[in-house]
PDB file of C-alpha atoms in Angstrom:
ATOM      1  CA  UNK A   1       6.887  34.840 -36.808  1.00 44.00           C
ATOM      2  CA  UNK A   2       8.406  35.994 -40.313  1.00 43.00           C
ATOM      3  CA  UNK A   3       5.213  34.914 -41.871  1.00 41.00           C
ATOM      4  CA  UNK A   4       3.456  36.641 -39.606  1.00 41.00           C
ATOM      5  CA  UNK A   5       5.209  40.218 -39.886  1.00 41.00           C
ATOM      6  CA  UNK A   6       5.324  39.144 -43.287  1.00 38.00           C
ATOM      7  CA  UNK A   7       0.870  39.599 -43.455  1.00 43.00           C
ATOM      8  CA  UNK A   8       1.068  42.944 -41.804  1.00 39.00           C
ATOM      9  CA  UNK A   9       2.263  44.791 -44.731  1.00 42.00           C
ATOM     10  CA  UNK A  10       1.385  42.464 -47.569  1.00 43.00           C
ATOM     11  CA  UNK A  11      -1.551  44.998 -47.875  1.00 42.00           C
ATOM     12  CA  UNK A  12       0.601  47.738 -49.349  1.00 41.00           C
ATOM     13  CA  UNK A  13       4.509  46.846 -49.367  1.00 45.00           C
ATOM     14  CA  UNK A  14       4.697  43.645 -50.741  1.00 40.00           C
ATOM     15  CA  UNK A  15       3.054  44.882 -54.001  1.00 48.00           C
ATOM     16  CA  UNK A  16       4.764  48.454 -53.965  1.00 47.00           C
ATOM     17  CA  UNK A  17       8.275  47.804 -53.481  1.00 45.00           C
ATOM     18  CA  UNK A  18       7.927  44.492 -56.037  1.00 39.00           C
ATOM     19  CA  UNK A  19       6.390  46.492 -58.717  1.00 48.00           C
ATOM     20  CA  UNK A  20       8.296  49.974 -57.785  1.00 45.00           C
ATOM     21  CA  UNK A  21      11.580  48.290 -58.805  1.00 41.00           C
ATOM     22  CA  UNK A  22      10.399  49.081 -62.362  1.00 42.00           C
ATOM     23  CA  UNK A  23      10.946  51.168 -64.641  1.00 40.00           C
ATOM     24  CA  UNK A  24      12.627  54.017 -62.198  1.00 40.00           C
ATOM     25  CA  UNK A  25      12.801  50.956 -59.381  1.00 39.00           C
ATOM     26  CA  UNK A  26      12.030  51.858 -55.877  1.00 35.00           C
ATOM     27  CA  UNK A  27      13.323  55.291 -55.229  1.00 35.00           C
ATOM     28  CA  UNK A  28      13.748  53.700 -51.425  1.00 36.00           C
ATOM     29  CA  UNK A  29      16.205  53.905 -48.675  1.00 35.00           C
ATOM     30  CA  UNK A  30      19.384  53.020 -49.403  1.00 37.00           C
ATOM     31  CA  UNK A  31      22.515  52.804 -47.122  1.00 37.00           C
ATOM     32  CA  UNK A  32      24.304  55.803 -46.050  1.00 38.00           C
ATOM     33  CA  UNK A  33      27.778  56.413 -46.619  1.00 38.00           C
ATOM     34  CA  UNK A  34      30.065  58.418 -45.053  1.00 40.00           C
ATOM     35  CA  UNK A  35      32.434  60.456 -47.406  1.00 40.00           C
ATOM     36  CA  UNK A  36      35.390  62.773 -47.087  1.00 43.00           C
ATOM     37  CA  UNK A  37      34.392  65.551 -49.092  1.00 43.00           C
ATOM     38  CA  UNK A  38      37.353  66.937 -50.894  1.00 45.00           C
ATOM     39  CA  UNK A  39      39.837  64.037 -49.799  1.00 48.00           C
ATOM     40  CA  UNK A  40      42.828  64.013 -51.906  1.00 46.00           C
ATOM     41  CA  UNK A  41      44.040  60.777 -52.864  1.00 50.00           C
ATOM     42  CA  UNK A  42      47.246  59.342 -53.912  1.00 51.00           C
ATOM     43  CA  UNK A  43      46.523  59.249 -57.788  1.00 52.00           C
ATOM     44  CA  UNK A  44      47.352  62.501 -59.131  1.00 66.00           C
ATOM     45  CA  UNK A  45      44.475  64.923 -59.389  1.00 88.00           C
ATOM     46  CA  UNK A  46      41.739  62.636 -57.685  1.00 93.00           C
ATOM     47  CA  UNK A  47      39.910  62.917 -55.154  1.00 96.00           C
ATOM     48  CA  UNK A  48      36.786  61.353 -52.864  1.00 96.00           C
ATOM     49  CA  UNK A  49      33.715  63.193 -53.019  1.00 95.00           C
ATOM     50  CA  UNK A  50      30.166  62.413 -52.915  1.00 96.00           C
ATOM     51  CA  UNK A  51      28.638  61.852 -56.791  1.00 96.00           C
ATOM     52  CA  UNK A  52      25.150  61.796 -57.318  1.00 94.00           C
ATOM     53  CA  UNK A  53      24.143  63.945 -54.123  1.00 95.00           C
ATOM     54  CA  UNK A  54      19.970  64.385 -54.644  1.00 91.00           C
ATOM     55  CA  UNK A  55      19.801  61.273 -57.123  1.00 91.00           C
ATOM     56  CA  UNK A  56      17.073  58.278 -55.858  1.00 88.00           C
ATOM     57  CA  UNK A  57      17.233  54.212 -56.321  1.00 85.00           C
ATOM     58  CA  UNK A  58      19.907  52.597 -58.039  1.00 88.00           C
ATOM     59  CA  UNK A  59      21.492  55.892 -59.133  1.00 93.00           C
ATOM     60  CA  UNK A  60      21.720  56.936 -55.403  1.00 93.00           C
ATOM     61  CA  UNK A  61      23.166  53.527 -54.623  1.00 92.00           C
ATOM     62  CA  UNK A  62      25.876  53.652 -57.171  1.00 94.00           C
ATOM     63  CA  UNK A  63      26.916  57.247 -56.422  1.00 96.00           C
ATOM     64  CA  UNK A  64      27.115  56.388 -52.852  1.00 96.00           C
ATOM     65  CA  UNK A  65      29.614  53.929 -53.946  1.00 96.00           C
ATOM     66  CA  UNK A  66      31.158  55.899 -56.231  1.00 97.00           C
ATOM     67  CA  UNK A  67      31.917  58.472 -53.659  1.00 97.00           C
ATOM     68  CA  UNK A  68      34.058  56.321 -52.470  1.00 97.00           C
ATOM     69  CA  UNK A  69      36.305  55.817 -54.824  1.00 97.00           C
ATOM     70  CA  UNK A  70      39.006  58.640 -56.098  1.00 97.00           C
ATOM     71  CA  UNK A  71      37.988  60.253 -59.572  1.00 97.00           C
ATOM     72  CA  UNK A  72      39.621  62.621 -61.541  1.00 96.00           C
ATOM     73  CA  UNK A  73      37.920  66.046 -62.590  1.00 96.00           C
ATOM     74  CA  UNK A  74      37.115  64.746 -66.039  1.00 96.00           C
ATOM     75  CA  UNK A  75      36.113  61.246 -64.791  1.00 97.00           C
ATOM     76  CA  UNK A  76      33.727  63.290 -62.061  1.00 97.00           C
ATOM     77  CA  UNK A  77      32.314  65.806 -64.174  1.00 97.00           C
ATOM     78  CA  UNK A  78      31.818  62.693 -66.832  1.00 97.00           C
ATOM     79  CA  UNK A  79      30.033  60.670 -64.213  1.00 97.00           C
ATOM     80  CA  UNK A  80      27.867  63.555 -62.991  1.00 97.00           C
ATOM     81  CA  UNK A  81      26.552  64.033 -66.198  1.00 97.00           C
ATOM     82  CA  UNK A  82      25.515  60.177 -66.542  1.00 97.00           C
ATOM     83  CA  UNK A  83      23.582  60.068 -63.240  1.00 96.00           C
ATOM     84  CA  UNK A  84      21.482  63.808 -64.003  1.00 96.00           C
ATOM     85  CA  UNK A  85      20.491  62.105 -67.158  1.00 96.00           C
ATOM     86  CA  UNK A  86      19.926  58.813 -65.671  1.00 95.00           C
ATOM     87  CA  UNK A  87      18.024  60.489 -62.758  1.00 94.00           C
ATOM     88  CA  UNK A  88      15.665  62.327 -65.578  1.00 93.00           C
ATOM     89  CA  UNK A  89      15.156  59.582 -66.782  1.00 92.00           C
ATOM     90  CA  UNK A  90      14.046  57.565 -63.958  1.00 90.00           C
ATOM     91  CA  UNK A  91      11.482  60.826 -62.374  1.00 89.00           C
ATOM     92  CA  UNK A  92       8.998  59.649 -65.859  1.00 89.00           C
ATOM     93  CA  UNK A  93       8.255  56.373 -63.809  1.00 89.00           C
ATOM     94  CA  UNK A  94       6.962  58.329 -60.697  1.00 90.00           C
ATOM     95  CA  UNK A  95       3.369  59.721 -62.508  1.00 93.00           C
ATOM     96  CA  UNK A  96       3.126  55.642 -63.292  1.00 92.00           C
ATOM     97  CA  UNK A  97       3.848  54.431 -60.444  1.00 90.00           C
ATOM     98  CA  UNK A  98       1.435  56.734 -58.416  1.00 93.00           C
ATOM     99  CA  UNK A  99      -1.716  56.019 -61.271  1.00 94.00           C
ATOM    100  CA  UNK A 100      -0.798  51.918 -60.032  1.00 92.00           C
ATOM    101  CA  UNK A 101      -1.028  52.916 -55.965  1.00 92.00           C
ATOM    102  CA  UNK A 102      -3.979  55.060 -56.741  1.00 95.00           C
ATOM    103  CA  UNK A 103      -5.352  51.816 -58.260  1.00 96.00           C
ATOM    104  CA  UNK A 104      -4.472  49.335 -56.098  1.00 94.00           C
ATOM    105  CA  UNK A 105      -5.434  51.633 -53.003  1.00 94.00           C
ATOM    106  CA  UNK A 106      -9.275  51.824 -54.436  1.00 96.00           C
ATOM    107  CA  UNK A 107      -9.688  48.254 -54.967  1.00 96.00           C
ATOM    108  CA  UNK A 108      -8.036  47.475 -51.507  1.00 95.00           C
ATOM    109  CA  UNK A 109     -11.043  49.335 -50.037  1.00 95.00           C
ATOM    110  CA  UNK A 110     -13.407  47.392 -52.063  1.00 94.00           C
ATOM    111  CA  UNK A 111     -12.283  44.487 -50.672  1.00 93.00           C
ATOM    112  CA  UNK A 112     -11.812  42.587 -53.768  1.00 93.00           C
ATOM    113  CA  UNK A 113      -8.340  42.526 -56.182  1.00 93.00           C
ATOM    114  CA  UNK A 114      -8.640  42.448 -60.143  1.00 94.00           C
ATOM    115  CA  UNK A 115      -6.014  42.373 -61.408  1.00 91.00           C
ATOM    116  CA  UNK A 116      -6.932  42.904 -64.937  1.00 93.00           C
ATOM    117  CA  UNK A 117      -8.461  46.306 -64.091  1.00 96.00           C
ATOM    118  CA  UNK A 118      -4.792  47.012 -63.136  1.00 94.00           C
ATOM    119  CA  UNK A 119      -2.953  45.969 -66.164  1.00 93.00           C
ATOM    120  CA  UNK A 120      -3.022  48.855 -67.750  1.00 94.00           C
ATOM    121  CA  UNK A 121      -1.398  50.752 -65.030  1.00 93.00           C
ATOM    122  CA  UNK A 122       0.997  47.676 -64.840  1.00 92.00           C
ATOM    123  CA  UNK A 123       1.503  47.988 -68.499  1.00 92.00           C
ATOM    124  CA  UNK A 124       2.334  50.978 -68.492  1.00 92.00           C
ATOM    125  CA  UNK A 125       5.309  50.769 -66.205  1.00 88.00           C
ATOM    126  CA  UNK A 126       6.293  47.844 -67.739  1.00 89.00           C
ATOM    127  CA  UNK A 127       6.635  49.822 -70.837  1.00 91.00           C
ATOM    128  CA  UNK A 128       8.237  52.812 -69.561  1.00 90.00           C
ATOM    129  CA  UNK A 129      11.315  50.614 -68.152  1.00 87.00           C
ATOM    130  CA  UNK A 130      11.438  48.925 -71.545  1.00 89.00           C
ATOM    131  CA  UNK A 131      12.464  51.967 -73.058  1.00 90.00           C
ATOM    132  CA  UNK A 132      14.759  52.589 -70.386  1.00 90.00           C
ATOM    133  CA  UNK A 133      16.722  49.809 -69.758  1.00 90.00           C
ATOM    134  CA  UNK A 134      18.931  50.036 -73.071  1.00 92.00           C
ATOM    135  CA  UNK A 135      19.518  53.769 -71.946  1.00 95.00           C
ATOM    136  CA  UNK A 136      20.841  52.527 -68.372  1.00 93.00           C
ATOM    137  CA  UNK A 137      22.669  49.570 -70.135  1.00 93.00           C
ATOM    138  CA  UNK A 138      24.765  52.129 -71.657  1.00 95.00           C
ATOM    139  CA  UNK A 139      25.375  54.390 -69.048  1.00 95.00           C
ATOM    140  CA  UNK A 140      26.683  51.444 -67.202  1.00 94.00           C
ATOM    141  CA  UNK A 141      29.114  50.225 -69.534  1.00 95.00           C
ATOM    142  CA  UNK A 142      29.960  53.942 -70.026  1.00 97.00           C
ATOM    143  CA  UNK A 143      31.048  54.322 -66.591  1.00 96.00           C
ATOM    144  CA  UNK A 144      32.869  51.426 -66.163  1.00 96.00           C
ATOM    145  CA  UNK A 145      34.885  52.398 -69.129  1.00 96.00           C
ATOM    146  CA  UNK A 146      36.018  55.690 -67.818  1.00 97.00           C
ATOM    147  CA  UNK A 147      37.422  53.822 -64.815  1.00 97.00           C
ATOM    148  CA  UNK A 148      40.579  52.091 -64.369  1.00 96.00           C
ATOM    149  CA  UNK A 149      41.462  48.889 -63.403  1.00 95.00           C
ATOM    150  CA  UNK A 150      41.727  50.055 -59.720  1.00 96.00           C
ATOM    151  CA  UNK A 151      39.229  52.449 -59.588  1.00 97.00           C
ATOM    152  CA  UNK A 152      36.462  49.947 -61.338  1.00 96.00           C
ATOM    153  CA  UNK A 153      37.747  47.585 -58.376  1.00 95.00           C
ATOM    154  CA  UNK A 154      37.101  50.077 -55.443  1.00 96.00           C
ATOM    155  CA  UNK A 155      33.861  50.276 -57.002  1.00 96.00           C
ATOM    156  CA  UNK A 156      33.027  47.092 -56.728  1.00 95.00           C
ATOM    157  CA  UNK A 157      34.554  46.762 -52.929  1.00 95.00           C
ATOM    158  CA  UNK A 158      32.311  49.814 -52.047  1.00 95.00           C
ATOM    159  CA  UNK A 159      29.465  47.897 -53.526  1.00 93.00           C
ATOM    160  CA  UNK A 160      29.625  45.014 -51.532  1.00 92.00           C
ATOM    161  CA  UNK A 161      30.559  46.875 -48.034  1.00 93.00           C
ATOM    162  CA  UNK A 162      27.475  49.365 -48.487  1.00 91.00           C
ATOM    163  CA  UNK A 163      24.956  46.252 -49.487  1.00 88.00           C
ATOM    164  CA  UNK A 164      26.283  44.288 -46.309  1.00 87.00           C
ATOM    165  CA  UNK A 165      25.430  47.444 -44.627  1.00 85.00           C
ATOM    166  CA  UNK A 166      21.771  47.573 -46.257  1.00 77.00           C
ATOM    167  CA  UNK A 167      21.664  44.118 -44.877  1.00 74.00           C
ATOM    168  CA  UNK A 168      22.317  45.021 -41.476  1.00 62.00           C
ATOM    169  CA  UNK A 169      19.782  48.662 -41.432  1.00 61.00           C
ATOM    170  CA  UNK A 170      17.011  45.969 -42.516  1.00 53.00           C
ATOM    171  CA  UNK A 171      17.877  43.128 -39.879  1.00 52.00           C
ATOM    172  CA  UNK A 172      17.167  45.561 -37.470  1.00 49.00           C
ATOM    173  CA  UNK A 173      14.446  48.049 -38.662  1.00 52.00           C
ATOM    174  CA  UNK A 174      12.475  45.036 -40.467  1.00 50.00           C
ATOM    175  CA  UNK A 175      10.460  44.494 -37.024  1.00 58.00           C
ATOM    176  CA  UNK A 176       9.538  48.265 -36.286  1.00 68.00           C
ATOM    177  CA  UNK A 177       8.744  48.357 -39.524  1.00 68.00           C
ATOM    178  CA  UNK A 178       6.246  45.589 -39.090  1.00 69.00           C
ATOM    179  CA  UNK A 179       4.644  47.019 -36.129  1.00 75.00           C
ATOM    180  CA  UNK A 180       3.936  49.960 -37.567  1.00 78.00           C
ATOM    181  CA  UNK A 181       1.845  48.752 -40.117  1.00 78.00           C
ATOM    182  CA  UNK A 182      -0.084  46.321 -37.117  1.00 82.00           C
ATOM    183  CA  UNK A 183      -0.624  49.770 -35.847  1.00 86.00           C
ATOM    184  CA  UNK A 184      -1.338  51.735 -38.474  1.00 88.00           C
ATOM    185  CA  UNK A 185      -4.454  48.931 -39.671  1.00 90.00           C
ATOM    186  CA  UNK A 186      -4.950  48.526 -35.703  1.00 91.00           C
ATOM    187  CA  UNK A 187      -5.004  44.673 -35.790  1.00 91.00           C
ATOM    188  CA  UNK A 188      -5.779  42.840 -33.612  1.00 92.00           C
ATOM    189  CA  UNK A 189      -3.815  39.659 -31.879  1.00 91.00           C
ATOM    190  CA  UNK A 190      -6.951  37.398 -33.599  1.00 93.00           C
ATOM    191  CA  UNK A 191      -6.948  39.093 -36.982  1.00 91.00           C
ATOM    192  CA  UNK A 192      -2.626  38.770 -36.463  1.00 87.00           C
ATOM    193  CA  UNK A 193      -2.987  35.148 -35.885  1.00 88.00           C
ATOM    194  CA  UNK A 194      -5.016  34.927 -38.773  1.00 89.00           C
ATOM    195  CA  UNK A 195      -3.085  36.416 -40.990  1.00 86.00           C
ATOM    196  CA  UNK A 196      -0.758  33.964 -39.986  1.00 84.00           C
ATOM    197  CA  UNK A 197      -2.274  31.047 -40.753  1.00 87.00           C
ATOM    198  CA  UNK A 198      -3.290  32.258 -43.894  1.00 86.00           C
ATOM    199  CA  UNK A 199       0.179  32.854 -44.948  1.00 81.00           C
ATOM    200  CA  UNK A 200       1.956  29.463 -43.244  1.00 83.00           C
ATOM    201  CA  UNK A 201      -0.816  28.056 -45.243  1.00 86.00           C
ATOM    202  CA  UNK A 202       0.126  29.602 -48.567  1.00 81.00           C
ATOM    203  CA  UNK A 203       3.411  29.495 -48.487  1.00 79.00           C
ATOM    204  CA  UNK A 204       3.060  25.537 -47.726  1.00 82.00           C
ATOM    205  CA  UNK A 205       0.709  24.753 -50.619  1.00 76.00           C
ATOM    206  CA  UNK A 206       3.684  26.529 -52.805  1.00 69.00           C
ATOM    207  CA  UNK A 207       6.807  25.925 -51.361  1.00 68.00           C
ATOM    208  CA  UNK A 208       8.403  23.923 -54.203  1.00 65.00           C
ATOM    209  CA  UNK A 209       7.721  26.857 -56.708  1.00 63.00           C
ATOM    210  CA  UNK A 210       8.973  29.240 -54.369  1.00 57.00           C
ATOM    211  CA  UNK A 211      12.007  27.422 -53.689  1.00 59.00           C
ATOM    212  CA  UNK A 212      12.967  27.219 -57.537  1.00 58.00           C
ATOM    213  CA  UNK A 213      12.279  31.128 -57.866  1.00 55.00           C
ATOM    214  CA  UNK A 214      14.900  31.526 -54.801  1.00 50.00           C
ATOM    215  CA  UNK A 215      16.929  29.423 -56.324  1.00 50.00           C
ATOM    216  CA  UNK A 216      16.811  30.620 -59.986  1.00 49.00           C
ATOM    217  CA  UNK A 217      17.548  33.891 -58.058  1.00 46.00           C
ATOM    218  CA  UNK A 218      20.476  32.770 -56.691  1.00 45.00           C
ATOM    219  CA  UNK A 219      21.983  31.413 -59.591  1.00 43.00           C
ATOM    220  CA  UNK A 220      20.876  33.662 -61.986  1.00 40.00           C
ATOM    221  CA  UNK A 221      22.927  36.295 -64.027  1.00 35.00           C
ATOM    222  CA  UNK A 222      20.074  38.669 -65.409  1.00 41.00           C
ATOM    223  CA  UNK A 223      18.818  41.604 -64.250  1.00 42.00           C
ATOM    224  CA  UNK A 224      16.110  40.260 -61.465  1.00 39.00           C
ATOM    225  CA  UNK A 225      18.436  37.244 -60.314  1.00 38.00           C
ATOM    226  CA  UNK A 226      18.208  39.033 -56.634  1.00 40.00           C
ATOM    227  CA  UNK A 227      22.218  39.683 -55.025  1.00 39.00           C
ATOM    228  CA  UNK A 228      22.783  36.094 -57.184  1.00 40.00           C
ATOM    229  CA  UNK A 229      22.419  38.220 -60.364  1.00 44.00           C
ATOM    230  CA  UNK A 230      24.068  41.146 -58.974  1.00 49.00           C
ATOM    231  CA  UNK A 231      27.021  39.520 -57.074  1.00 51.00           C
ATOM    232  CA  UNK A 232      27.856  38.092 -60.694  1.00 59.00           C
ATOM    233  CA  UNK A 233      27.369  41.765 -62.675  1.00 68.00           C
ATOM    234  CA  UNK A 234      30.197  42.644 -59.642  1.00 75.00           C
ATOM    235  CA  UNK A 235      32.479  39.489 -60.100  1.00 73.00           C
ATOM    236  CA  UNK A 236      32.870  40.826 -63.810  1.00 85.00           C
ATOM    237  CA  UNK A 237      32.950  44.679 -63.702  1.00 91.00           C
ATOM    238  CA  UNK A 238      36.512  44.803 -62.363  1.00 90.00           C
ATOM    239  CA  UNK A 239      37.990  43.254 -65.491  1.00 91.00           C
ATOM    240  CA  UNK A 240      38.929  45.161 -68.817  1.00 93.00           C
ATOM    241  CA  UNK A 241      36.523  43.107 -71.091  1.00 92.00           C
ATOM    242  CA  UNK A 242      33.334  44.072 -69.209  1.00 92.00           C
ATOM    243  CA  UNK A 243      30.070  43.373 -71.533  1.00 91.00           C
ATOM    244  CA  UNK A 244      27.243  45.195 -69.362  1.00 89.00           C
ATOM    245  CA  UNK A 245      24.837  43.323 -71.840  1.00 87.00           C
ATOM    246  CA  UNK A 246      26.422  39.874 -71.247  1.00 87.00           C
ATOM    247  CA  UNK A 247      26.577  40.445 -67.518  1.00 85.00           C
ATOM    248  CA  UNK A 248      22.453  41.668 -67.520  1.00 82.00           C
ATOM    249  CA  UNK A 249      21.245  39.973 -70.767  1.00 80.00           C
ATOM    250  CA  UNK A 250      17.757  41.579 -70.751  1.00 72.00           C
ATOM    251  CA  UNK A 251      14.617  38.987 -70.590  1.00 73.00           C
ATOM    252  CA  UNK A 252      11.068  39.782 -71.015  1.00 75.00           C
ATOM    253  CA  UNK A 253       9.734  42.926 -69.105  1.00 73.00           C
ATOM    254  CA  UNK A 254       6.552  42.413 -69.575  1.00 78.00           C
ATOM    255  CA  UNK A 255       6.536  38.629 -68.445  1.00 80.00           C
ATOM    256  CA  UNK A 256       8.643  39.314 -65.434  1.00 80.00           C
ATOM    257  CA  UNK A 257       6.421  42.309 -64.547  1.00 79.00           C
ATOM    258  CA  UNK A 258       3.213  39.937 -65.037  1.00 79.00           C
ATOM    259  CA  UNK A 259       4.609  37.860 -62.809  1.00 82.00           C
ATOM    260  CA  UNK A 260       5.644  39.834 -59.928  1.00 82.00           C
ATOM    261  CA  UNK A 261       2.190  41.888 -60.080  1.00 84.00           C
ATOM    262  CA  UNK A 262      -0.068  38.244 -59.998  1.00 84.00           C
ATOM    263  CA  UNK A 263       2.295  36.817 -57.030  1.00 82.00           C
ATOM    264  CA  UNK A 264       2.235  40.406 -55.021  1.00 83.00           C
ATOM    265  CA  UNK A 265      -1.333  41.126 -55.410  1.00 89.00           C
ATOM    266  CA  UNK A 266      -2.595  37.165 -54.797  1.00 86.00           C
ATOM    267  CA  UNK A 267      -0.925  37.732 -51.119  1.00 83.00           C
ATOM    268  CA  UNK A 268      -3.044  40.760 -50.680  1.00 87.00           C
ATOM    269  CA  UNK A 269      -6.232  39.029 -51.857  1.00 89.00           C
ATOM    270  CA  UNK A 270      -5.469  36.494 -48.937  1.00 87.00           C
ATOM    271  CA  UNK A 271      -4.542  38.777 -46.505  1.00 87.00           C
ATOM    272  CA  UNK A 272      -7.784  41.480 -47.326  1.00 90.00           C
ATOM    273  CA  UNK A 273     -10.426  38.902 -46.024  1.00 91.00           C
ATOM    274  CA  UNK A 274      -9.512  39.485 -42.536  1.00 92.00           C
ATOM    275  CA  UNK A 275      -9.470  43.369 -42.242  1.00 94.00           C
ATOM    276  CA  UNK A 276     -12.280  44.998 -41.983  1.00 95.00           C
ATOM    277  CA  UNK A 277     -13.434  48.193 -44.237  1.00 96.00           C
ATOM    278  CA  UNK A 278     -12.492  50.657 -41.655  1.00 95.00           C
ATOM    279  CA  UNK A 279      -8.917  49.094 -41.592  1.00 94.00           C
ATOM    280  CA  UNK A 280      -8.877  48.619 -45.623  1.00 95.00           C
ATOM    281  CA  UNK A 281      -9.759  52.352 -45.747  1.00 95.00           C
ATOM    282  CA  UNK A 282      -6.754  52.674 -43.429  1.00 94.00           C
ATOM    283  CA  UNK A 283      -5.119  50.556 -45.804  1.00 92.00           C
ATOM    284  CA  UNK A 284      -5.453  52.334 -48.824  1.00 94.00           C
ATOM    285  CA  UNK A 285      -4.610  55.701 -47.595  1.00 94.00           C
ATOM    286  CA  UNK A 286      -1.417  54.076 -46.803  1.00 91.00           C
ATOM    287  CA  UNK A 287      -0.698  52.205 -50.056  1.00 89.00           C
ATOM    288  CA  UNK A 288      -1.692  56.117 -52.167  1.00 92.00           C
ATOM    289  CA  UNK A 289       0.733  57.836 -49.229  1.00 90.00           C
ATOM    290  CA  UNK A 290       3.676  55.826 -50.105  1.00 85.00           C
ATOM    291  CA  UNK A 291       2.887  55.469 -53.973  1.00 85.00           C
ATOM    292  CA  UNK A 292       3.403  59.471 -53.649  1.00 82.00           C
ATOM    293  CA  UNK A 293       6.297  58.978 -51.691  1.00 77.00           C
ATOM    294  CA  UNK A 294       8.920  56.773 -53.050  1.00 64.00           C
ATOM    295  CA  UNK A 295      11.570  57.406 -50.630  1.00 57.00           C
ATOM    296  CA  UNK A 296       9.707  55.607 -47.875  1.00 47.00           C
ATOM    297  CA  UNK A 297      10.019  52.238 -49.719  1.00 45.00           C
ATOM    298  CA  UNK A 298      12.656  49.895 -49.313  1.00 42.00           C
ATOM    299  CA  UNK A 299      13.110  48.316 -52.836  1.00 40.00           C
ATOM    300  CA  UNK A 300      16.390  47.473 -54.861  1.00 41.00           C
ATOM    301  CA  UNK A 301      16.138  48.370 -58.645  1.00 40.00           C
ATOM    302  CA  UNK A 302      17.784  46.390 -60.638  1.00 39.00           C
ATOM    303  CA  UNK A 303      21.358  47.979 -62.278  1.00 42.00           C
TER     304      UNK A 303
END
């Protein structure tokens, strides 16, 4: 059945929230926490308050965990000023990331992926988180410097509670989510059975390679090594000697972006043979609709 759910919104989500985690990274839905604005705490002159309120993808996910943790004014107002200019910096991947739905939404409705027609638009998002990953490497370490031992701790405990939480919103939404899209294409129980096959198929004929990605994910430190990569960014930003650059040692962007774009699109070339052109056109409009919209993806960018 995962396989199945899985073909429903390969059309449009499986390439969008893979390639939205770059540059800006998906600007999607991530888990609400509940803060006591103004709390005082017991260290002198801090406090819990929400940081970051209005901010999108991995800034909103860090400021929901900082919010939980107690900052002093000059830590806060420090902070602040790290996620507007991390936020600004992030909004220049939007344009990019629309110009690649826009793309991939026109050849969807063709009925025939080429990906090299799209490398320019992949290109240029690959580019655009080039330049900003040093920038976000050094907020990071920034931040963690300004905190103390207990505060950079709280962090991390806030981390993990509010991705365990993410966890949970997806474990139950992931099947609504699924229908909708069945819906939205109006497929029907032969074209879902299809798309089944197709997939059980695929994922069969390259099971050993996925296996090793899942697994390089899991044991990977860098900065696409999945909640592997991240759990060991988290192991290390409690202690003193924190090296943002040694925890996320940054690899190839371009390569990894290749990559991701060649296995996200190939599942859409296998699921686009059994829709027809009305329900590509439905497709399409969907894939331009959430390129537009960011917030409806559910994506993770990397820190």
């Amino acid at each position: 059945m995962r396989a199945a759910r899985l073909g429903l919104v390969l059309v449009s989500s499986l390439v969008l929230s893979s390639l939205g985690t770059i540059g800006c990274g998906s600007a999607g839905t991530e888990p609400q926490t509940q803060t006591q604005t103004g709390t005082t705490a017991p260290e002198s002159n801090a406090t819990i308050a929400p940081v970051a309120v209005g901010s999108h993808g991995m800034v909103k996910f860090v400021g929901e965990a900082l919010g939980q943790v107690a900052l002093r004014t000059d830590q806060r107002t420090a902070i602040e000023k790290l996620a507007t200019d991390a936020e600004a910096r992030h909004q220049s991947a939007l344009p990019l990331r629309v110009n690649l739905a826009n793309a991939i939404a026109a050849q969807v409705e063709t009925g025939k992926i080429d990906q090299a027609a799209l490398q320019p638009q992949i290109d240029a998002l690959s580019a655009n988180w080039e330049a900003q990953r040093p920038l976000d490497h050094a907020a990071f370490q920034k931040m963690h410097d300004l905190l103390d031992a207990t505060q950079r701790q709280a962090f991390v405990d806030a981390v993990h509670a509010n991705m365990q939480a993410k966890k949970g919103e997806h474990h139950g939404g992931h099947g609504e989510k699924m229908q909708e899209w069945a819906t939205a294409l109006n497929l029907t129980d032969a074209q879902k059975d299809q798309i089944k096959t197709s997939i059980q198929a695929e994922l069969v004929a390259h099971k050993s390679e996925m296996m090793q990605h899942m697994q390089e994910g899991k044991d990977g430190p860098g900065e696409h090594g999945g909640h592997g990569g991240r759990g060991h960014i988290l192991d290390n930003f409690a202690a003193d000697n924190f090296s943002v650059d040694q925890a996320m040692p940054q690899s190839d962007a371009k390569q990894h972006v290749a990559e991701m774009a060649t296995h996200g699109l190939h599942f859409v070339e296998i699921v686009m043979p059994t829709l027809t052109a009305d329900q590509r056109k439905l497709a399409a409009d969907k894939i331009r609709a959430k390129g537009a919209n960011p917030e409806e993806e559910e994506g993770h960018a990397p820190l």
